[in-house]
Short mmCIF file of C-alpha atoms and ligand atoms in Angstrom, two decimals:
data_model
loop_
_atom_site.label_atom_id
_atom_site.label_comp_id
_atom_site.label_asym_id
_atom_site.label_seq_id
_atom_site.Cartn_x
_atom_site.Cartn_y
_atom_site.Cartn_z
CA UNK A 1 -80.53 -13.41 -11.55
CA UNK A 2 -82.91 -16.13 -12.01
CA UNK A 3 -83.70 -15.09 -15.24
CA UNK A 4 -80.55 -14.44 -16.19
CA UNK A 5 -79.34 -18.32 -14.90
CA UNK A 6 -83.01 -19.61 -17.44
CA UNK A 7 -81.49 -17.54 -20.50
CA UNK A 8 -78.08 -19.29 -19.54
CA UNK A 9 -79.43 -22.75 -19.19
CA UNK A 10 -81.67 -22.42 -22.69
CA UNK A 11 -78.72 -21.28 -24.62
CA UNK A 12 -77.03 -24.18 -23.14
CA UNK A 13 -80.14 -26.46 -24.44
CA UNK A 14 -80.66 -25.10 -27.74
CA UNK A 15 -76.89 -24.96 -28.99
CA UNK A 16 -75.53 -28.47 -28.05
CA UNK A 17 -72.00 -28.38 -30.41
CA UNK A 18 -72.51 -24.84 -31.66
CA UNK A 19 -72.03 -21.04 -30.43
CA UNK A 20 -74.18 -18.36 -30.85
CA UNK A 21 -74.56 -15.90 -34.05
CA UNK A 22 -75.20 -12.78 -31.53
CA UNK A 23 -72.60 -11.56 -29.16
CA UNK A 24 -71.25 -13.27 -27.08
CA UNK A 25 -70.24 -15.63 -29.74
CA UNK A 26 -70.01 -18.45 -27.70
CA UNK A 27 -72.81 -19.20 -24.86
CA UNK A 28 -72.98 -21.97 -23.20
CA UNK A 29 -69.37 -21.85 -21.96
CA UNK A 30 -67.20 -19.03 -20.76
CA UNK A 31 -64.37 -18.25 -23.03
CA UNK A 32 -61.46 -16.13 -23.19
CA UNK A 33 -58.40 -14.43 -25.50
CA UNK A 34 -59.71 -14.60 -28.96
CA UNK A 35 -57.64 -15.98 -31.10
CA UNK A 36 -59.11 -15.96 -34.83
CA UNK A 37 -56.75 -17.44 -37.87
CA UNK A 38 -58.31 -17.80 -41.41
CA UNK A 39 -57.33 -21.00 -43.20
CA UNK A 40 -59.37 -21.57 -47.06
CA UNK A 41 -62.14 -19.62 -46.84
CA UNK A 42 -63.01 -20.62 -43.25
CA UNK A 43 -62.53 -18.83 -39.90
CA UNK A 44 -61.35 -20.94 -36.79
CA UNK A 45 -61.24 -19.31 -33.22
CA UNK A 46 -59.23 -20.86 -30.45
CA UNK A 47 -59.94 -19.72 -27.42
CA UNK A 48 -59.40 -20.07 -23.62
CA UNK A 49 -61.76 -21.22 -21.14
CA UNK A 50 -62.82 -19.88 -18.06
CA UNK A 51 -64.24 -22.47 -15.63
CA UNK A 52 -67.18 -21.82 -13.81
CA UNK A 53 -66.97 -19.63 -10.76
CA UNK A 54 -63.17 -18.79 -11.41
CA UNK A 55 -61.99 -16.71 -8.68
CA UNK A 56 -58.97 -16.65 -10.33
CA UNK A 57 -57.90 -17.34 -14.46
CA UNK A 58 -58.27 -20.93 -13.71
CA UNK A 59 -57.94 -22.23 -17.00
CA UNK A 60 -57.10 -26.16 -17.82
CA UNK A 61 -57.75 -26.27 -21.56
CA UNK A 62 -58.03 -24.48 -25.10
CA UNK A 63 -61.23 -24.64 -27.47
CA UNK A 64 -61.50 -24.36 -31.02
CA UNK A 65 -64.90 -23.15 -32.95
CA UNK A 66 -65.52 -22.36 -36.63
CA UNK A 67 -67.32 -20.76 -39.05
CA UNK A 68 -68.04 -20.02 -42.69
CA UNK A 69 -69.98 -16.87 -42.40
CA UNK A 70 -69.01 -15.48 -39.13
CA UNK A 71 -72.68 -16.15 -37.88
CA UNK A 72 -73.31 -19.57 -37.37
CA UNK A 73 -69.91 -21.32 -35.20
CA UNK A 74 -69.23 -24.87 -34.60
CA UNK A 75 -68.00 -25.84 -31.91
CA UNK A 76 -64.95 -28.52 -31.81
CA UNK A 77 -64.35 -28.87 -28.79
CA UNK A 78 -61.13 -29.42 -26.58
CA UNK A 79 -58.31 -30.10 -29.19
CA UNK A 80 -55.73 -29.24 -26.63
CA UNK A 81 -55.37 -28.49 -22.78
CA UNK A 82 -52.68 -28.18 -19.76
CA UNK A 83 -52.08 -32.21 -19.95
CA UNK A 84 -50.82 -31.89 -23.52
CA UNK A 85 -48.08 -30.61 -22.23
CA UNK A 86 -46.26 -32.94 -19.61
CA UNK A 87 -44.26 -30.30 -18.20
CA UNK A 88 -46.85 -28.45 -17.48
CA UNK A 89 -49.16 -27.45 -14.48
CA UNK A 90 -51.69 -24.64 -14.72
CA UNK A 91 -52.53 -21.44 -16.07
CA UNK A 92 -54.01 -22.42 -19.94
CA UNK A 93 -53.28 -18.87 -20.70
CA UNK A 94 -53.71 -16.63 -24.44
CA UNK A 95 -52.27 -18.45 -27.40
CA UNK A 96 -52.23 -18.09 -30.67
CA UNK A 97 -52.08 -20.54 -33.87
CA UNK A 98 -50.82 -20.27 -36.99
CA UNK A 99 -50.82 -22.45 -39.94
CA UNK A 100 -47.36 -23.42 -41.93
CA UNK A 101 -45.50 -26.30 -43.44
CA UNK A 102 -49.01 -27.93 -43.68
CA UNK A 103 -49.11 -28.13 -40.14
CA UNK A 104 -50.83 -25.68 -37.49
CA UNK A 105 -48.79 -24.49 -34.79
CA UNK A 106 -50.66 -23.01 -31.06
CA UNK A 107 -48.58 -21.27 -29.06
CA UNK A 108 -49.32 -20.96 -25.53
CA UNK A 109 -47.75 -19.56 -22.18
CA UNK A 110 -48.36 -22.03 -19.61
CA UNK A 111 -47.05 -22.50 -15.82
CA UNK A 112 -43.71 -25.27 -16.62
CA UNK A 113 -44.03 -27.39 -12.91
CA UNK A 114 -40.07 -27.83 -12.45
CA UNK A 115 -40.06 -23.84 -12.19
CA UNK A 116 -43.45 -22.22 -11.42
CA UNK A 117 -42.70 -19.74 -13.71
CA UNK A 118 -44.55 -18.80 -16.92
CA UNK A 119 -43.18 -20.09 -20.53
CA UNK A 120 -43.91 -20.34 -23.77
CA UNK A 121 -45.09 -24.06 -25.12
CA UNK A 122 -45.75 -25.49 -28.94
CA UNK A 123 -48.72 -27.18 -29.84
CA UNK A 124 -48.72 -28.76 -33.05
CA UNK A 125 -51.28 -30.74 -35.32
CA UNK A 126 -52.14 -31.78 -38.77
CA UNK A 127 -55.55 -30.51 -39.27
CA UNK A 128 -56.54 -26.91 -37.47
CA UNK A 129 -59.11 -28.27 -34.67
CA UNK A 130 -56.34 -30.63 -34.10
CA UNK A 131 -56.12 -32.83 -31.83
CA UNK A 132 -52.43 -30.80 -31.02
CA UNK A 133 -49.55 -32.34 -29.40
CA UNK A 134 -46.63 -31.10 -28.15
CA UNK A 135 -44.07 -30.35 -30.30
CA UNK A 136 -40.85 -30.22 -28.49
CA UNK A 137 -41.67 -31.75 -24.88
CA UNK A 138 -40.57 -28.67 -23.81
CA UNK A 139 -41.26 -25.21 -23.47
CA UNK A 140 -39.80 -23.29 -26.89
CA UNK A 141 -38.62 -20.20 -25.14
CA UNK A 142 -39.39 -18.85 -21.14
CA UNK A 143 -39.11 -15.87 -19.09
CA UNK A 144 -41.78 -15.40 -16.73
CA UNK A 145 -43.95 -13.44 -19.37
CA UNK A 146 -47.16 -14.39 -21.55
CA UNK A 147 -49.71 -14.20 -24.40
CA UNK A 148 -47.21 -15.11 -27.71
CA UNK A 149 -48.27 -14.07 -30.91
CA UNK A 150 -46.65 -15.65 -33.92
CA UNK A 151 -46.25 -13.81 -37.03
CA UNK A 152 -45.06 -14.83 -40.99
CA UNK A 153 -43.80 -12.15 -43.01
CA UNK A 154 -44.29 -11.87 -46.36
CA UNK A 155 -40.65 -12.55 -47.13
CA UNK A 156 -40.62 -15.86 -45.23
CA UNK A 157 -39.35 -14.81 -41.76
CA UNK A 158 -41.45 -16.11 -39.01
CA UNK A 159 -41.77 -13.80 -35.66
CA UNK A 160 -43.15 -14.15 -32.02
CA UNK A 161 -43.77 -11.80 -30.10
CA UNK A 162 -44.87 -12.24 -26.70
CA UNK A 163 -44.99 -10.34 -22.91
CA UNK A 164 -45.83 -8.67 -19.81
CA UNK A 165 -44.77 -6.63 -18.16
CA UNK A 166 -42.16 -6.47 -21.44
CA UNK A 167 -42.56 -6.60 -24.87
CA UNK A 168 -40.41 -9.60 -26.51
CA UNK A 169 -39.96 -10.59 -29.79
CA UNK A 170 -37.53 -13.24 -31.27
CA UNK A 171 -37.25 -14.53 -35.05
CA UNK A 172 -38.65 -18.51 -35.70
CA UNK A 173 -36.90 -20.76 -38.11
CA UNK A 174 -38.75 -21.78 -40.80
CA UNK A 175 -39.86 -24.93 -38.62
CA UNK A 176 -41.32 -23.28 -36.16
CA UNK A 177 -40.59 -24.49 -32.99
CA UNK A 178 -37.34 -23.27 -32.86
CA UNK A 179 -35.81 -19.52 -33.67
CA UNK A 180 -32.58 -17.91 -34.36
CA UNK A 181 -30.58 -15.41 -32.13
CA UNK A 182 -31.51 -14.39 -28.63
CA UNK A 183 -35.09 -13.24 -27.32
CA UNK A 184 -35.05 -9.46 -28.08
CA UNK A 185 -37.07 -6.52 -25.85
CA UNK A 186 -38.78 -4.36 -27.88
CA UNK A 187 -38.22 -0.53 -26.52
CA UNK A 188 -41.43 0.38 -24.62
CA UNK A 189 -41.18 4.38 -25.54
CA UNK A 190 -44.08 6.25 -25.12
CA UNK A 191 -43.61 7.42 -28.59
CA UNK A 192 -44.14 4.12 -29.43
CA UNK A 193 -46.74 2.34 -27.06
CA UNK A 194 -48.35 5.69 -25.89
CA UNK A 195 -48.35 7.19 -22.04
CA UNK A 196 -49.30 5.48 -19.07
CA UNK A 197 -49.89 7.40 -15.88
CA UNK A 198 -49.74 6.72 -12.24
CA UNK A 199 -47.53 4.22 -12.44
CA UNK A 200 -43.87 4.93 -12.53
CA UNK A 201 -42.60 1.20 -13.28
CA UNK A 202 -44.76 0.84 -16.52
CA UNK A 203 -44.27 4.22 -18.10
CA UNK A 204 -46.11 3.00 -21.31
CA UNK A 205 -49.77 1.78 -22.37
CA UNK A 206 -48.36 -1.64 -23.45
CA UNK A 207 -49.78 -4.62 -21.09
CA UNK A 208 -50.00 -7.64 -22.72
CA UNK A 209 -51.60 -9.55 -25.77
CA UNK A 210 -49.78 -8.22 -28.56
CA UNK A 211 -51.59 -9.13 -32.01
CA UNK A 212 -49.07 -8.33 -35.16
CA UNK A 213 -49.70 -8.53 -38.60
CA UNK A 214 -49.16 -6.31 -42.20
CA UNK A 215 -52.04 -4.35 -43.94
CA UNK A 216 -50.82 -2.35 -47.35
CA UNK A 217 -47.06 -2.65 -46.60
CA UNK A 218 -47.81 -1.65 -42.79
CA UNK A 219 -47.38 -3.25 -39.69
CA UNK A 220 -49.82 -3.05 -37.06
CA UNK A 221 -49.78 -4.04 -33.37
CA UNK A 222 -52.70 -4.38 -31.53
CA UNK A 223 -52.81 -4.59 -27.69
CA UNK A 224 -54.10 -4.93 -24.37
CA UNK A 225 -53.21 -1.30 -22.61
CA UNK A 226 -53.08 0.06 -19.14
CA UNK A 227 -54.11 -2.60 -16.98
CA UNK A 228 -56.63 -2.43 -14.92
CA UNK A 229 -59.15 -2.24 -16.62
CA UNK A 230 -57.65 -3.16 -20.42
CA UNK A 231 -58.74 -1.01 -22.76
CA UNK A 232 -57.03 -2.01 -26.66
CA UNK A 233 -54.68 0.37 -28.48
CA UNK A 234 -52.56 -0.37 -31.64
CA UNK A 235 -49.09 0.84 -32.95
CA UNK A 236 -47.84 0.48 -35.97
CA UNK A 237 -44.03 0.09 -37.81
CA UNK A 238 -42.79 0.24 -41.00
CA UNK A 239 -41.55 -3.47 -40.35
CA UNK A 240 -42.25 -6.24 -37.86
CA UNK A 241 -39.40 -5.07 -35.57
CA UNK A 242 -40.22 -1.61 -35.37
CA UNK A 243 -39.78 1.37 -34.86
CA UNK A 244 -43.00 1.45 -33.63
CA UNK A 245 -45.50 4.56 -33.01
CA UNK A 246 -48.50 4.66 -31.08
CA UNK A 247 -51.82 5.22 -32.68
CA UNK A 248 -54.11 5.35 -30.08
CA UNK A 249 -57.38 3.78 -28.63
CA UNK A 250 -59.12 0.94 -31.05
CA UNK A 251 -62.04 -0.26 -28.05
CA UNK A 252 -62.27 1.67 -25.04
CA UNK A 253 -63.04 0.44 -21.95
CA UNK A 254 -66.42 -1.55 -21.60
CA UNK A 255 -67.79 -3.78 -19.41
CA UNK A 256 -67.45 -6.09 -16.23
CA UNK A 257 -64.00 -7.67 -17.53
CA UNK A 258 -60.87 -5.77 -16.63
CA UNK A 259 -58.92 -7.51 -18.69
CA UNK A 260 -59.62 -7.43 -22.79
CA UNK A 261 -57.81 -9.35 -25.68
CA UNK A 262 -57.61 -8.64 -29.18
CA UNK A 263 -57.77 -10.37 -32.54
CA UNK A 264 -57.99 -8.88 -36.00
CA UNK A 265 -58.64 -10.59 -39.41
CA UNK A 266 -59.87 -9.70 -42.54
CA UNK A 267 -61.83 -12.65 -44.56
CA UNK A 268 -64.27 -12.95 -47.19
CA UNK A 269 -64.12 -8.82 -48.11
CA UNK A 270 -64.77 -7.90 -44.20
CA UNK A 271 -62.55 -6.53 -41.23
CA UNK A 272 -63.40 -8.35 -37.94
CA UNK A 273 -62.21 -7.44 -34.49
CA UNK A 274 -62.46 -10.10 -31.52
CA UNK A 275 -62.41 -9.36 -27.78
CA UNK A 276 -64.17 -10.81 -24.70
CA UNK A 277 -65.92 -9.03 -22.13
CA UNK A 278 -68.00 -10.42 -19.46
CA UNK A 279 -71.46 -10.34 -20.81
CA UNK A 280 -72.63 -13.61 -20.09
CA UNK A 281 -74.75 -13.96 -16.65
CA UNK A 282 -72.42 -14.93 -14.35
CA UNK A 283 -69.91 -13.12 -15.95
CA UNK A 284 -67.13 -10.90 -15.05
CA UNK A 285 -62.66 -10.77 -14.52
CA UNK A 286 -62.90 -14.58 -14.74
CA UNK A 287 -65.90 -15.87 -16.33
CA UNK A 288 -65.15 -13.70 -19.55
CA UNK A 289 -67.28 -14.26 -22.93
CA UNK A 290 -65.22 -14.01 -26.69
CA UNK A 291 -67.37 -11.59 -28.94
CA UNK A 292 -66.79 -9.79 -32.50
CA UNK A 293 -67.34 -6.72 -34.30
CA UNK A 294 -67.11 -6.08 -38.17
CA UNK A 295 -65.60 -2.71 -38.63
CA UNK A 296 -63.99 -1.17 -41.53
CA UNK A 297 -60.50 0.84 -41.63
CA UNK A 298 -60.65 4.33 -41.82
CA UNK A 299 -59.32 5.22 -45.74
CA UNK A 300 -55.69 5.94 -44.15
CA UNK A 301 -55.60 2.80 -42.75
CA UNK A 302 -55.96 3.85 -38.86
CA UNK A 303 -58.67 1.79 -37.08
CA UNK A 304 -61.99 3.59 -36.32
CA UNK A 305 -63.25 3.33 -32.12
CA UNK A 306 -64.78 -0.05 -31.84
CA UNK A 307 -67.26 -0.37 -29.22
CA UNK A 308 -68.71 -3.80 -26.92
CA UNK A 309 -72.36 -4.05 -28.78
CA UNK A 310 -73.05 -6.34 -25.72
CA UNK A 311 -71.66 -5.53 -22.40
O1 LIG B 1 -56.65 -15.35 -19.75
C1 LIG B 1 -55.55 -15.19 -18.90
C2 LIG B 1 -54.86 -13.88 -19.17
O2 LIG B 1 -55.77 -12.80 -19.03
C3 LIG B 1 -54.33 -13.73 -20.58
O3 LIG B 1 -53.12 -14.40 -20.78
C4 LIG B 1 -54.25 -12.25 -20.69
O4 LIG B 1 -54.12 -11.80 -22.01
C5 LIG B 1 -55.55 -11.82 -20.04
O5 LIG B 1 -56.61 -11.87 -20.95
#
């Protein structure tokens, strides 16, 4: 343990502002929920942050790191945490950002005070390591569930999809912060999100973090399955509202976390797949550690098994 606490503190000593090119990515904090978005040429991972000696997913804020070549990361510290949001009073859960309208939008589910319940919030900036603020002064959309993904098709229409124990999506207006129509729950089938067992109330895989996006005219949704421990599965659809069908395991599970989280780009000719696990000493449920694999689709486009390459 000793040793392990020296390697901690020297990766804290040698990479003051930066994270680390070996897995973990990042080292000399514990971060959660990968959330990797490309934006020219450049790759920028938001992330949460697990404080040290969590007992519990006490998160306060959101990070932001970068890189050019997916080896050496910068790290840009805080752009956005709990007090950005006045309304708000814990739980800095998995977001996601996007960038439109010259602008770059971070969703997050966060605790709203007035209700202890768990909502959806906007972050918005000019510039993607921010500094974000809040966009509407209020949440954009709540129902007790988490971890919203948000989602631009190629014919315009924004999505976000978001949940646990459901599966939500609803459509965004084209300035982002608001949407169209009523929150809609996506049919958890076992067709579609695969077969859970042992527990009657959540007949299907499908837990949380859903990750959506189009590859060669098909949609794919990667997600956190069968809680716990997570293990990440994918569906996909012909379009971004379904109908979807299950495709099985993409990492199985690995590691001291028991929850995982999923991100998928591709950038500069490769395929990259981001998780966290809780490799770091000290780590474990809550004091989790983002990593990455490059993989490469299988010719048909299914996903090949991606496994931890440190645990
Ligand atoms: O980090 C807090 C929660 O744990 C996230 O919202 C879930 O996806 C799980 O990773």
């Amino acid at each position: 343990a000793i040793a392990a606490m020296a390697s901690l503190a020297c990766a804290i000593a040698l990479l003051p502002g930066t994270a680390h090119a070996d897995n973990p990515i990042v080292q000399h904090i514990y971060t959660a929920d990968p959330a990797p978005m490309v934006h020219d040429g450049r790759v920028y991972l938001y992330t949460g942050h697990d404080e040290d000696g969590s007992t519990y997913f006490t998160m306060r804020e959101w990070r932001v790191f970068s890189s050019a070549d997916m080896v050496n990361w910068t790290d840009h510290g805080v752009p956005m945490n709990l007090a950005t949001f006045a309304w708000a009073d814990a739980n800095a859960w998995a977001g996601h950002v996007i960038a439109r309208n010259g602008k770059f939008y971070w969703y997050v589910p966060v605790r709203q005070r007035s209700t202890g319940q768990m909502v959806i919030g906007v972050g918005v900036a000019d510039s993607p390591t921010g500094p974000f603020r809040d966009a509407l002064g209020r949440p954009l959309v709540g129902n007790g569930e988490i971890d919203p993904h948000a989602f631009v098709d190629g014919d315009g229409q924004a999505y976000l999809y978001w949940g646990n124990p459901n599966l939500w999506y609803v459509r965004l207006n084209p300035d982002m912060v608001s949407f169209s129509g009523s929150p809609t729950r996506i049919p958890l089938t076992t067709a579609g999100f695969g077969t859970r067992t042992g527990n009657p109330s959540r007949p299907t895989l499908y837990e949380e973090g859903p990750w959506v996006y189009q590859r060669n005219g098909l949609y794919y949704m990667v997600f956190a399955a069968e809680c716990c421990s997570e293990f990440i599965a994918y569906s996909t659809a012909p379009s971004p509202t379904g109908p979807w069908t299950y495709r099985g395991t993409i990492m199985p599970r690995q590691g001291s976390s028991f929850t995982n989280h999923a991100g998928v780009i591709d950038v500069n000719g490769g395929s990259y797949f981001f998780y966290h696990n809780g490799a770091l000493p000290g780590g474990g449920g809550y004091t989790r550690s983002v990593a990455l694999e490059r993989f490469t689709y299988n010719a048909n486009g299914t996903f090949p098994t991606i496994n931890m390459t440190t645990v």
